[in-house]
Short mmCIF file of C-alpha atoms and ligand atoms in Angstrom, two decimals:
data_model
loop_
_atom_site.label_atom_id
_atom_site.label_comp_id
_atom_site.label_asym_id
_atom_site.label_seq_id
_atom_site.Cartn_x
_atom_site.Cartn_y
_atom_site.Cartn_z
CA MET A 1 -55.87 -17.99 87.40
CA SER A 2 -58.48 -18.68 84.81
CA LEU A 3 -61.56 -16.59 84.35
CA VAL A 4 -63.70 -19.50 85.44
CA ASN A 5 -61.73 -20.07 88.62
CA ARG A 6 -61.47 -16.41 89.41
CA ARG A 7 -65.22 -16.03 89.33
CA ARG A 8 -65.58 -18.70 91.98
CA ARG A 9 -64.31 -16.20 94.54
CA SER A 10 -67.03 -14.29 96.28
CA ARG A 11 -67.72 -10.91 94.81
CA ALA A 12 -70.53 -8.56 93.91
CA VAL A 13 -73.83 -9.54 92.31
CA GLY A 14 -73.81 -13.21 93.25
CA LEU A 15 -72.47 -14.42 89.93
CA PRO A 16 -69.56 -16.39 91.33
CA ALA A 17 -71.73 -18.55 93.53
CA LEU A 18 -73.99 -19.28 90.61
CA LEU A 19 -71.09 -20.15 88.36
CA ALA A 20 -69.59 -22.34 91.06
CA GLY A 21 -72.97 -24.06 91.15
CA ALA A 22 -72.84 -24.61 87.42
CA LEU A 23 -69.32 -25.97 87.70
CA ALA A 24 -70.28 -28.26 90.54
CA LEU A 25 -73.23 -29.54 88.55
CA ALA A 26 -71.04 -30.18 85.54
CA LEU A 27 -68.44 -31.93 87.67
CA ALA A 28 -71.08 -34.00 89.40
CA THR A 29 -72.46 -35.06 86.03
CA THR A 30 -68.99 -36.04 84.94
CA LEU A 31 -67.84 -37.69 88.14
CA ALA A 32 -71.06 -39.54 88.88
CA GLY A 33 -69.91 -41.90 86.16
CA GLY A 34 -71.78 -42.95 83.12
CA PRO A 35 -72.63 -40.71 80.27
CA ALA A 36 -75.77 -38.64 80.55
CA THR A 37 -78.78 -39.80 78.60
CA ALA A 38 -80.07 -37.41 76.00
CA ALA A 39 -82.90 -36.47 78.32
CA GLN A 40 -80.40 -35.15 80.84
CA GLN A 41 -77.66 -34.25 78.38
CA SER A 42 -74.99 -31.92 79.76
CA THR A 43 -75.06 -28.42 78.35
CA LEU A 44 -72.19 -27.01 76.33
CA HIS A 45 -71.13 -24.99 79.34
CA GLU A 46 -71.31 -27.96 81.70
CA LEU A 47 -69.12 -29.95 79.34
CA ALA A 48 -66.62 -27.09 79.13
CA ALA A 49 -66.78 -26.33 82.86
CA ALA A 50 -65.91 -29.94 83.63
CA GLN A 51 -62.63 -29.13 81.91
CA GLY A 52 -62.14 -25.79 83.67
CA LYS A 53 -63.35 -23.60 80.79
CA TYR A 54 -66.49 -21.65 80.05
CA PHE A 55 -68.58 -21.96 76.90
CA GLY A 56 -70.36 -18.76 75.93
CA SER A 57 -72.25 -16.94 73.23
CA ALA A 58 -72.61 -13.41 72.00
CA THR A 59 -76.11 -12.01 72.17
CA ASP A 60 -77.87 -8.76 71.40
CA ASN A 61 -80.80 -6.88 72.87
CA PRO A 62 -83.24 -7.25 69.94
CA GLU A 63 -82.89 -11.05 70.17
CA LEU A 64 -83.88 -11.46 73.81
CA PRO A 65 -87.68 -11.17 73.33
CA ASP A 66 -87.41 -14.33 71.18
CA ALA A 67 -88.36 -16.75 73.96
CA ALA A 68 -87.03 -19.90 72.31
CA TYR A 69 -83.75 -18.15 71.57
CA ALA A 70 -83.42 -16.77 75.08
CA ALA A 71 -84.18 -20.16 76.64
CA THR A 72 -81.23 -21.83 74.92
CA LEU A 73 -79.01 -18.79 75.51
CA GLY A 74 -79.81 -19.00 79.19
CA SER A 75 -79.45 -22.72 79.58
CA GLU A 76 -76.70 -23.90 77.23
CA PHE A 77 -74.12 -21.15 77.84
CA GLY A 78 -72.17 -20.09 80.91
CA GLN A 79 -70.96 -16.80 79.53
CA ILE A 80 -72.41 -14.09 77.31
CA THR A 81 -70.97 -11.13 75.42
CA PRO A 82 -73.08 -8.22 74.24
CA GLY A 83 -72.67 -8.10 70.46
CA ASN A 84 -73.26 -4.34 70.31
CA SER A 85 -74.68 -2.81 73.45
CA MET A 86 -71.43 -2.00 75.26
CA LYS A 87 -69.80 -0.39 72.22
CA TRP A 88 -68.93 3.31 72.29
CA ASP A 89 -71.65 4.47 69.88
CA THR A 90 -74.25 2.97 72.22
CA THR A 91 -72.75 3.85 75.59
CA GLU A 92 -71.50 7.41 74.89
CA PRO A 93 -73.19 8.67 71.72
CA ALA A 94 -72.43 12.27 72.66
CA ARG A 95 -69.51 13.36 74.78
CA GLY A 96 -70.18 12.84 78.46
CA GLN A 97 -73.69 11.46 77.84
CA PHE A 98 -73.57 7.90 78.97
CA ASN A 99 -76.26 5.32 78.34
CA PHE A 100 -75.81 1.90 79.84
CA ALA A 101 -79.44 0.80 79.60
CA LYS A 102 -78.90 -1.76 76.84
CA GLY A 103 -75.74 -3.16 78.37
CA ASP A 104 -77.53 -3.46 81.69
CA VAL A 105 -80.16 -5.67 80.07
CA ILE A 106 -77.35 -8.03 79.11
CA THR A 107 -75.71 -8.07 82.54
CA ASP A 108 -79.15 -8.58 84.15
CA PHE A 109 -79.82 -11.54 81.86
CA ALA A 110 -76.45 -12.99 82.80
CA GLN A 111 -77.10 -12.54 86.49
CA GLN A 112 -80.48 -14.26 86.19
CA HIS A 113 -78.89 -17.21 84.41
CA GLY A 114 -75.69 -17.57 86.44
CA GLN A 115 -73.52 -16.47 83.54
CA ILE A 116 -70.33 -14.44 83.42
CA VAL A 117 -70.07 -11.49 81.04
CA ARG A 118 -67.24 -10.48 78.75
CA GLY A 119 -67.46 -6.74 78.18
CA HIS A 120 -67.02 -5.77 74.55
CA THR A 121 -65.47 -3.30 73.84
CA LEU A 122 -64.01 -0.10 75.33
CA VAL A 123 -61.75 1.22 72.54
CA TRP A 124 -62.32 0.39 68.87
CA HIS A 125 -62.09 2.27 65.60
CA SER A 126 -65.49 0.93 64.51
CA GLN A 127 -68.94 1.73 65.91
CA LEU A 128 -67.27 4.84 67.27
CA PRO A 129 -69.44 7.97 67.35
CA GLY A 130 -68.32 10.71 64.98
CA TRP A 131 -67.57 13.17 67.73
CA VAL A 132 -64.48 11.23 68.82
CA GLY A 133 -62.81 11.45 65.41
CA ALA A 134 -63.75 15.12 65.20
CA LEU A 135 -61.95 16.04 68.43
CA PRO A 136 -58.72 18.02 68.31
CA SER A 137 -55.86 15.58 68.69
CA ASP A 138 -54.92 16.78 72.15
CA GLN A 139 -58.38 15.92 73.52
CA VAL A 140 -58.58 12.34 72.34
CA GLU A 141 -56.67 10.83 75.26
CA THR A 142 -58.93 12.46 77.84
CA ALA A 143 -62.03 11.46 75.90
CA MET A 144 -60.75 7.88 75.75
CA THR A 145 -59.83 7.60 79.42
CA ASP A 146 -63.10 9.29 80.46
CA HIS A 147 -65.01 6.79 78.38
CA ILE A 148 -63.14 3.81 79.79
CA THR A 149 -63.44 5.09 83.35
CA ALA A 150 -67.19 5.66 83.15
CA GLU A 151 -68.00 2.36 81.46
CA ALA A 152 -65.64 0.07 83.37
CA THR A 153 -66.74 1.70 86.64
CA HIS A 154 -70.40 1.22 85.77
CA TYR A 155 -69.91 -2.49 85.07
CA ARG A 156 -67.61 -3.20 87.99
CA GLY A 157 -68.62 -6.52 89.47
CA ALA A 158 -70.88 -7.37 86.52
CA VAL A 159 -68.25 -7.76 83.81
CA ALA A 160 -65.59 -10.39 84.42
CA ALA A 161 -63.33 -9.51 81.49
CA TRP A 162 -63.04 -6.57 79.13
CA ASP A 163 -61.93 -6.41 75.55
CA VAL A 164 -60.20 -3.14 76.37
CA VAL A 165 -58.86 -2.52 72.87
CA ASN A 166 -60.32 -4.24 69.83
CA GLU A 167 -58.72 -4.78 66.41
CA MET A 168 -55.59 -2.67 66.73
CA PHE A 169 -53.64 -4.32 63.91
CA ASN A 170 -53.67 -4.39 60.13
CA GLU A 171 -53.21 -7.76 58.44
CA ASP A 172 -49.46 -7.22 58.01
CA GLY A 173 -48.99 -6.51 61.71
CA THR A 174 -48.67 -2.73 61.42
CA TYR A 175 -50.89 -0.62 63.66
CA ARG A 176 -54.31 0.24 62.34
CA THR A 177 -55.02 3.92 61.90
CA SER A 178 -57.72 5.22 64.24
CA PRO A 179 -58.41 8.47 66.07
CA PHE A 180 -56.57 6.91 69.04
CA TYR A 181 -53.50 5.83 67.10
CA THR A 182 -53.37 9.14 65.27
CA ALA A 183 -53.49 11.09 68.52
CA MET A 184 -51.27 8.94 70.75
CA GLY A 185 -49.40 6.44 68.63
CA LYS A 186 -49.41 2.90 69.94
CA ASP A 187 -49.16 4.16 73.52
CA TYR A 188 -52.93 4.52 73.47
CA ILE A 189 -53.11 0.79 74.15
CA ALA A 190 -51.11 0.96 77.39
CA THR A 191 -53.03 4.07 78.42
CA ALA A 192 -56.34 2.33 77.81
CA LEU A 193 -55.32 -0.75 79.81
CA ARG A 194 -54.17 1.39 82.73
CA ALA A 195 -57.41 3.36 82.74
CA ALA A 196 -59.47 0.17 82.68
CA HIS A 197 -57.45 -1.32 85.53
CA ALA A 198 -57.89 1.81 87.62
CA ALA A 199 -61.66 1.70 87.07
CA ASP A 200 -62.07 -2.03 87.72
CA PRO A 201 -59.01 -3.66 89.29
CA ASP A 202 -60.77 -7.04 89.37
CA ALA A 203 -61.71 -7.32 85.72
CA LYS A 204 -59.48 -9.36 83.44
CA LEU A 205 -58.17 -7.06 80.72
CA TYR A 206 -57.81 -8.29 77.16
CA LEU A 207 -56.61 -7.15 73.77
CA ASN A 208 -58.82 -8.67 71.10
CA ASP A 209 -58.35 -9.07 67.34
CA TYR A 210 -59.18 -11.29 64.36
CA ASN A 211 -56.72 -13.30 62.29
CA VAL A 212 -54.50 -13.66 65.34
CA GLU A 213 -55.67 -17.26 65.95
CA GLY A 214 -52.79 -18.94 64.14
CA LEU A 215 -49.11 -18.20 63.77
CA GLY A 216 -48.53 -15.35 61.32
CA ALA A 217 -47.56 -11.69 60.86
CA LYS A 218 -50.58 -10.35 62.69
CA SER A 219 -50.27 -12.65 65.70
CA ASP A 220 -46.52 -11.96 65.75
CA ALA A 221 -47.37 -8.27 66.12
CA MET A 222 -49.83 -9.06 68.93
CA TYR A 223 -47.21 -11.22 70.61
CA ALA A 224 -44.55 -8.49 70.42
CA LEU A 225 -47.02 -5.94 71.79
CA ALA A 226 -48.10 -8.22 74.65
CA LYS A 227 -44.50 -8.91 75.61
CA GLU A 228 -43.65 -5.22 75.60
CA LEU A 229 -46.70 -4.28 77.66
CA LEU A 230 -45.91 -6.93 80.27
CA ALA A 231 -42.26 -5.83 80.41
CA ASP A 232 -43.51 -2.29 81.04
CA GLY A 233 -45.77 -3.46 83.86
CA VAL A 234 -48.97 -2.57 82.00
CA PRO A 235 -52.02 -4.43 83.35
CA LEU A 236 -52.79 -7.00 80.69
CA ASP A 237 -54.37 -10.36 81.53
CA GLY A 238 -55.22 -11.98 78.25
CA ILE A 239 -55.43 -12.10 74.50
CA GLY A 240 -58.76 -12.51 72.74
CA MET A 241 -58.74 -14.41 69.50
CA GLN A 242 -61.96 -13.57 67.68
CA ALA A 243 -61.90 -16.64 65.39
CA HIS A 244 -64.26 -15.51 62.67
CA LEU A 245 -63.26 -18.43 60.48
CA ALA A 246 -64.37 -19.35 56.95
CA VAL A 247 -64.13 -22.82 55.42
CA GLN A 248 -62.84 -21.37 52.14
CA TYR A 249 -59.79 -19.80 53.83
CA GLY A 250 -58.51 -22.83 55.70
CA PHE A 251 -58.00 -23.39 59.39
CA PRO A 252 -55.61 -21.02 61.21
CA TYR A 253 -52.04 -22.23 61.07
CA ARG A 254 -51.01 -23.95 64.34
CA MET A 255 -53.62 -22.43 66.60
CA GLN A 256 -52.59 -24.44 69.65
CA ALA A 257 -48.92 -23.44 69.30
CA ASN A 258 -49.99 -19.83 68.93
CA MET A 259 -52.11 -20.00 72.08
CA GLU A 260 -49.23 -21.64 73.90
CA ARG A 261 -46.80 -18.83 73.14
CA PHE A 262 -49.16 -16.26 74.68
CA ALA A 263 -49.74 -18.56 77.64
CA ALA A 264 -45.98 -18.81 78.09
CA LEU A 265 -45.94 -15.04 78.65
CA GLY A 266 -48.22 -15.63 81.61
CA LEU A 267 -51.35 -14.50 79.78
CA ASP A 268 -54.77 -16.08 79.48
CA VAL A 269 -56.18 -16.62 76.03
CA ALA A 270 -59.83 -16.72 75.06
CA VAL A 271 -61.63 -17.56 71.86
CA THR A 272 -63.96 -14.59 71.85
CA GLU A 273 -66.10 -14.54 68.68
CA LEU A 274 -66.06 -17.98 67.10
CA ASP A 275 -68.06 -18.64 63.96
CA VAL A 276 -67.26 -20.59 60.80
CA ARG A 277 -68.90 -19.17 57.70
CA MET A 278 -69.13 -20.58 54.20
CA GLN A 279 -70.18 -19.47 50.76
CA LEU A 280 -73.84 -20.31 50.30
CA PRO A 281 -75.39 -22.65 49.45
CA ALA A 282 -74.03 -25.02 52.06
CA ASP A 283 -73.14 -28.53 50.94
CA ALA A 284 -71.95 -31.66 52.68
CA THR A 285 -68.27 -30.88 52.14
CA LYS A 286 -68.52 -27.37 53.55
CA VAL A 287 -70.62 -28.56 56.49
CA ALA A 288 -68.07 -31.27 57.25
CA SER A 289 -65.23 -28.70 57.15
CA GLN A 290 -67.21 -26.43 59.41
CA SER A 291 -67.79 -29.18 61.95
CA SER A 292 -64.11 -29.99 61.85
CA TYR A 293 -63.08 -26.33 62.31
CA TYR A 294 -65.32 -25.93 65.32
CA ALA A 295 -63.92 -29.12 66.84
CA GLN A 296 -60.35 -28.05 66.13
CA VAL A 297 -60.89 -24.78 67.97
CA VAL A 298 -62.28 -26.68 70.95
CA ASP A 299 -59.36 -29.12 70.79
CA ALA A 300 -56.83 -26.27 70.76
CA CYS A 301 -58.44 -24.54 73.73
CA LEU A 302 -58.72 -27.77 75.72
CA ALA A 303 -55.05 -28.49 75.08
CA VAL A 304 -53.89 -25.14 76.50
CA ARG A 305 -54.41 -24.69 80.23
CA ARG A 306 -54.45 -20.90 79.93
CA CYS A 307 -57.22 -20.95 77.35
CA VAL A 308 -60.06 -19.96 79.64
CA GLY A 309 -63.03 -20.44 77.36
CA ILE A 310 -64.78 -20.16 74.05
CA THR A 311 -67.47 -17.71 72.99
CA VAL A 312 -69.43 -18.26 69.78
CA TRP A 313 -70.49 -15.09 67.96
CA ASP A 314 -74.04 -15.94 68.62
CA TYR A 315 -75.14 -19.50 68.55
CA THR A 316 -77.72 -19.47 65.75
CA ASP A 317 -77.78 -18.58 62.07
CA LYS A 318 -80.99 -16.72 62.89
CA TYR A 319 -79.00 -13.88 64.47
CA SER A 320 -75.65 -14.11 62.73
CA TRP A 321 -73.79 -10.99 61.66
CA VAL A 322 -72.28 -12.89 58.71
CA PRO A 323 -74.88 -12.49 55.91
CA ASP A 324 -74.96 -8.70 56.42
CA THR A 325 -71.20 -8.34 56.47
CA PHE A 326 -70.10 -10.96 53.94
CA PRO A 327 -72.71 -11.03 51.15
CA GLY A 328 -73.30 -14.55 49.84
CA GLU A 329 -71.85 -16.16 52.96
CA GLY A 330 -73.57 -17.55 56.03
CA ALA A 331 -74.62 -20.73 57.83
CA ALA A 332 -71.79 -19.97 60.27
CA ASN A 333 -73.27 -21.01 63.60
CA LEU A 334 -74.03 -24.07 65.71
CA TYR A 335 -77.82 -23.92 65.32
CA ASP A 336 -79.77 -23.18 62.16
CA GLU A 337 -82.24 -20.37 61.51
CA ASN A 338 -84.98 -22.41 63.17
CA LEU A 339 -82.82 -22.88 66.26
CA GLN A 340 -82.29 -26.54 65.36
CA PRO A 341 -78.89 -28.11 66.13
CA LYS A 342 -76.50 -28.43 63.20
CA PRO A 343 -73.77 -31.04 62.74
CA ALA A 344 -71.24 -28.52 64.08
CA LEU A 345 -73.00 -28.64 67.44
CA ALA A 346 -72.58 -32.39 67.71
CA SER A 347 -68.97 -31.92 66.68
CA VAL A 348 -68.36 -29.33 69.42
CA ARG A 349 -70.10 -31.51 71.99
CA ALA A 350 -67.99 -34.50 71.00
CA ALA A 351 -64.80 -32.41 71.16
CA LEU A 352 -65.82 -31.27 74.65
CA GLY A 353 -66.05 -34.92 75.65
CA ALA A 354 -69.80 -35.50 75.52
CA GLU A 355 -70.80 -39.10 75.25
CA ASP A 356 -74.10 -38.30 73.63
CA GLY A 357 -76.30 -41.20 72.77
CA GLY A 358 -74.37 -43.51 75.05
CA GLY A 359 -76.83 -43.46 77.87
CA ASP A 360 -78.66 -46.13 79.80
CA PRO A 361 -79.07 -48.85 77.22
CA GLY A 362 -82.33 -50.15 78.64
CA GLU A 363 -83.35 -53.70 77.74
CA PRO A 364 -81.18 -55.02 74.91
CA GLY A 365 -83.18 -56.14 71.96
CA GLU A 366 -86.40 -54.63 73.26
CA PRO A 367 -88.71 -53.99 70.34
CA GLY A 368 -88.71 -50.28 69.70
CA THR A 369 -89.87 -47.68 67.32
CA LEU A 370 -86.88 -47.80 64.99
CA LYS A 371 -84.97 -50.59 63.34
CA ALA A 372 -81.64 -50.64 61.55
CA LEU A 373 -81.00 -52.27 58.20
CA TYR A 374 -77.47 -52.82 57.05
CA ARG A 375 -75.46 -53.94 54.10
CA SER A 376 -71.75 -53.89 53.48
CA SER A 377 -70.80 -51.72 50.52
CA ASP A 378 -67.25 -52.99 50.83
CA SER A 379 -66.02 -55.64 48.41
CA SER A 380 -62.93 -56.32 50.52
CA ALA A 381 -62.95 -57.08 54.26
CA THR A 382 -59.19 -56.60 54.54
CA ASP A 383 -58.56 -53.23 52.92
CA ASN A 384 -58.06 -49.85 54.59
CA GLN A 385 -61.68 -48.73 54.67
CA ILE A 386 -64.90 -49.87 56.33
CA LYS A 387 -68.02 -48.99 54.35
CA PRO A 388 -71.30 -49.67 56.12
CA GLY A 389 -74.56 -48.81 54.42
CA LEU A 390 -77.39 -48.08 56.88
CA GLN A 391 -81.09 -47.41 56.78
CA LEU A 392 -83.35 -46.63 59.70
CA VAL A 393 -87.04 -47.44 59.51
CA ASN A 394 -89.67 -46.08 61.89
CA THR A 395 -91.66 -49.15 62.95
CA GLY A 396 -93.75 -47.25 65.49
CA GLY A 397 -96.87 -45.15 65.25
CA THR A 398 -95.43 -41.70 65.92
CA ALA A 399 -92.83 -39.55 64.21
CA VAL A 400 -89.29 -39.71 65.62
CA ALA A 401 -87.10 -36.59 65.77
CA LEU A 402 -83.86 -37.64 64.11
CA SER A 403 -81.81 -35.28 66.26
CA ASP A 404 -82.64 -37.64 69.17
CA VAL A 405 -81.34 -40.68 67.29
CA THR A 406 -77.85 -42.19 67.32
CA VAL A 407 -76.62 -45.40 65.76
CA ARG A 408 -73.54 -47.45 66.61
CA TYR A 409 -71.63 -49.81 64.34
CA TRP A 410 -68.87 -51.74 66.19
CA PHE A 411 -65.60 -52.83 64.64
CA SER A 412 -62.09 -53.80 65.72
CA SER A 413 -59.29 -51.33 65.18
CA GLU A 414 -56.40 -53.74 64.56
CA SER A 415 -52.90 -52.23 64.84
CA GLY A 416 -52.01 -48.88 63.34
CA ALA A 417 -53.19 -45.36 64.06
CA ALA A 418 -55.77 -44.86 66.80
CA THR A 419 -57.23 -41.88 64.96
CA TYR A 420 -59.88 -42.03 62.29
CA ARG A 421 -61.53 -40.08 59.52
CA THR A 422 -65.18 -40.70 58.89
CA TRP A 423 -67.24 -39.83 55.84
CA CYS A 424 -70.83 -39.70 54.70
CA ASP A 425 -70.72 -40.44 51.00
CA TRP A 426 -74.41 -40.30 50.31
CA SER A 427 -77.71 -39.85 52.05
CA PRO A 428 -81.09 -38.80 50.66
CA LEU A 429 -81.41 -36.67 53.82
CA GLY A 430 -78.28 -34.79 52.74
CA CYS A 431 -74.92 -35.69 54.24
CA GLY A 432 -74.92 -32.23 55.81
CA THR A 433 -77.44 -33.45 58.36
CA VAL A 434 -75.64 -36.74 59.09
CA THR A 435 -73.00 -36.62 61.83
CA HIS A 436 -70.41 -39.35 62.17
CA ARG A 437 -67.40 -40.07 64.32
CA VAL A 438 -65.40 -42.98 65.67
CA ALA A 439 -65.14 -43.50 69.41
CA ALA A 440 -63.33 -46.09 71.51
CA ALA A 441 -65.73 -48.50 73.21
CA GLY A 442 -65.99 -47.91 76.96
CA THR A 443 -65.77 -51.68 77.50
CA PRO A 444 -63.97 -53.21 74.53
CA ALA A 445 -65.36 -56.58 73.46
CA ALA A 446 -64.22 -59.07 70.84
CA GLY A 447 -64.50 -57.46 67.43
CA ALA A 448 -65.78 -54.32 69.07
CA ASP A 449 -63.11 -52.06 70.55
CA HIS A 450 -64.36 -49.06 68.55
CA TYR A 451 -67.61 -47.94 67.06
CA LEU A 452 -68.76 -45.63 64.32
CA GLU A 453 -71.46 -43.39 65.74
CA VAL A 454 -73.94 -41.81 63.40
CA GLY A 455 -76.39 -39.05 64.30
CA PHE A 456 -78.56 -36.43 62.68
CA GLY A 457 -78.54 -32.67 62.94
CA SER A 458 -82.23 -32.33 62.18
CA GLY A 459 -85.18 -33.97 60.47
CA SER A 460 -87.96 -36.28 61.49
CA LEU A 461 -88.96 -39.78 60.46
CA ALA A 462 -92.69 -40.36 60.01
CA PRO A 463 -94.30 -43.70 61.00
CA GLY A 464 -93.34 -46.32 58.42
CA ALA A 465 -90.77 -44.06 56.79
CA SER A 466 -87.15 -44.92 56.08
CA THR A 467 -84.15 -42.64 56.10
CA GLY A 468 -83.13 -44.28 52.85
CA GLU A 469 -79.63 -45.52 52.33
CA ILE A 470 -76.88 -43.71 54.25
CA GLN A 471 -73.49 -44.61 52.80
CA LEU A 472 -70.76 -44.29 55.40
CA ARG A 473 -67.05 -44.84 55.29
CA LEU A 474 -64.16 -44.71 57.71
CA ASN A 475 -60.43 -45.15 57.65
CA LYS A 476 -57.52 -44.84 60.05
CA THR A 477 -55.52 -41.67 59.56
CA ASP A 478 -52.48 -43.75 58.61
CA TRP A 479 -54.58 -45.72 56.09
CA SER A 480 -53.49 -49.05 57.58
CA ASN A 481 -55.69 -52.08 56.88
CA PHE A 482 -58.56 -53.53 58.87
CA ASP A 483 -59.64 -57.12 59.15
CA GLU A 484 -63.40 -56.78 59.18
CA SER A 485 -64.14 -60.50 59.12
CA ASP A 486 -64.39 -60.67 62.93
CA ASP A 487 -65.98 -57.26 63.42
CA TYR A 488 -69.03 -57.33 65.66
CA SER A 489 -71.36 -55.37 63.39
CA HIS A 490 -69.95 -56.53 60.06
CA SER A 491 -71.63 -58.94 57.72
CA THR A 492 -70.96 -59.74 54.11
CA GLY A 493 -74.53 -59.26 52.90
CA THR A 494 -74.74 -56.85 50.01
CA THR A 495 -78.48 -56.28 50.21
CA TYR A 496 -80.21 -54.54 53.08
CA SER A 497 -81.51 -56.68 55.92
CA ASP A 498 -82.39 -56.19 59.57
CA ALA A 499 -79.18 -55.86 61.58
CA ASP A 500 -79.44 -56.65 65.27
CA ARG A 501 -75.71 -56.08 65.84
CA ILE A 502 -76.17 -52.42 65.06
CA ALA A 503 -77.61 -50.44 67.96
CA VAL A 504 -80.10 -47.61 67.60
CA TYR A 505 -80.72 -45.21 70.48
CA VAL A 506 -83.48 -42.65 70.86
CA GLY A 507 -82.77 -40.08 73.52
CA GLY A 508 -79.96 -42.29 74.74
CA GLU A 509 -82.24 -45.33 75.19
CA LEU A 510 -81.42 -48.46 73.25
CA VAL A 511 -84.42 -49.18 71.03
CA TRP A 512 -82.92 -51.62 68.55
CA GLY A 513 -80.09 -54.13 68.45
CA VAL A 514 -77.85 -55.94 70.88
CA GLU A 515 -74.74 -54.20 72.17
CA PRO A 516 -71.53 -56.30 72.18
C1 LIG B 601 -70.51 -7.07 64.94
C2 LIG B 601 -71.93 -7.28 65.42
O1 LIG B 601 -72.18 -8.65 65.61
C3 LIG B 601 -72.91 -6.70 64.43
O2 LIG B 601 -74.24 -6.79 64.93
C4 LIG B 601 -72.55 -5.25 64.16
O3 LIG B 601 -73.42 -4.73 63.15
C5 LIG B 601 -71.12 -5.12 63.72
O4 LIG B 601 -70.28 -5.71 64.69
N1 LIG B 601 -65.58 -8.23 65.38
C6 LIG B 601 -65.99 -7.67 66.56
C7 LIG B 601 -67.43 -7.52 66.83
O5 LIG B 601 -65.15 -7.39 67.44
O6 LIG B 601 -67.70 -6.39 67.61
C8 LIG B 601 -68.24 -7.47 65.58
O7 LIG B 601 -69.62 -7.50 65.93
C9 LIG B 601 -67.89 -8.63 64.68
C10 LIG B 601 -66.43 -8.56 64.29
#
């Protein structure tokens, strides 16, 4: 049973009822028909919950007094993980002296916001107080089981899943040296799982590591370990894939297939620490890769029934661990340092099935505050690419937040692949802030069975201002040809003019253009 479903059963602290409420809300939003308008946009967790998953974020105690940060943490996410405050150096800094005050702040926050908590982490070589490594070998097992027993007992009912052991493997799949491995060999893992189960029989117990997201030597080692533990009757419920990805290293090899092989053992899988870093400065190419990586992780999890949810390793660049750990790298999260949404957020929302910007269209053609200008930058209407050039102009008297704005350009798909690649080739705003995707029209019309949807991660358009020219491009993944001549939004004009067959929405309301 998935973590989400399990928490719907009644248990301590009232979390399950709250989560069930969140799920019901998400389902109601989905089932009531019609995409939400931006004003009532589903949260990330509602989108995920509608598909039986949770969507969560790491957090940390020093961040919670930041009211704007805490508001989004509390509203957008259905699960939280303490980034540090349940680690051994915090919870048992000296032998037998336990301190759960910081962790309790996290579980209290979760309870107040109807969130589930992943406990992180009981046994790890890092952030381990010195006294553990200094123990005589024959005392390490007792110290470890005492630690697990005290912490898992304390959080019984408040923590839904534990990363019982974290990062046990080297890159080549051999066991990492640690005080635990040195004292007990790899049996420390089974011992830790058994101790955690004894302390909290209801918590889901996970092994968690990085670079185990795709097929490879390290995930092979995790797979062999999981299989052996299950054969030995050791209580193990799931595998955590941290997913600290980096655009310069490529996307994990066959993530979905890797998740599926763990699921086939009868285990849950969870994406536990997702972020996608890049070498700074960011540019449009890196930002596009990042958006794609985030979406691919969501796609993999949605495709695997036993993937219970996704946790981002904090949701904003403001509180990312990346710049401190990987000098020169950063910009890894869904929101920027000012808590503004980045293109990756739109990409995750789209992958979760959001139909952002597709809300109540209002009165078609109603004069609004924005207008669209269009020209075709395509010399051929029958080749394998469609190349609209767009400009938005603020015709009203107040500034418009571009993150509220979406634009649709309708075209016909013709035969060939039903999958698309989209590109921003140039924008004075920076292509990094321009989001773009192709979606199938809910109600296909002549020349309009698909549309290119363009949005903005951030920025604002002052009265009278123009976005300047945004050069867009799309192709089918099989590079088969289009016939644009009958496309709803297409025209052959090569200079910019007002385009009423391109729709502009603000907050989901149609403010310009006529939909097909
Ligand atoms: C990181 C925290 O985010 C930082 O604040 C801390 O300084 C170091 O640890 N893998 C893990 C997490 O399992 O516990 C790590 O968290 C990130 C890598």
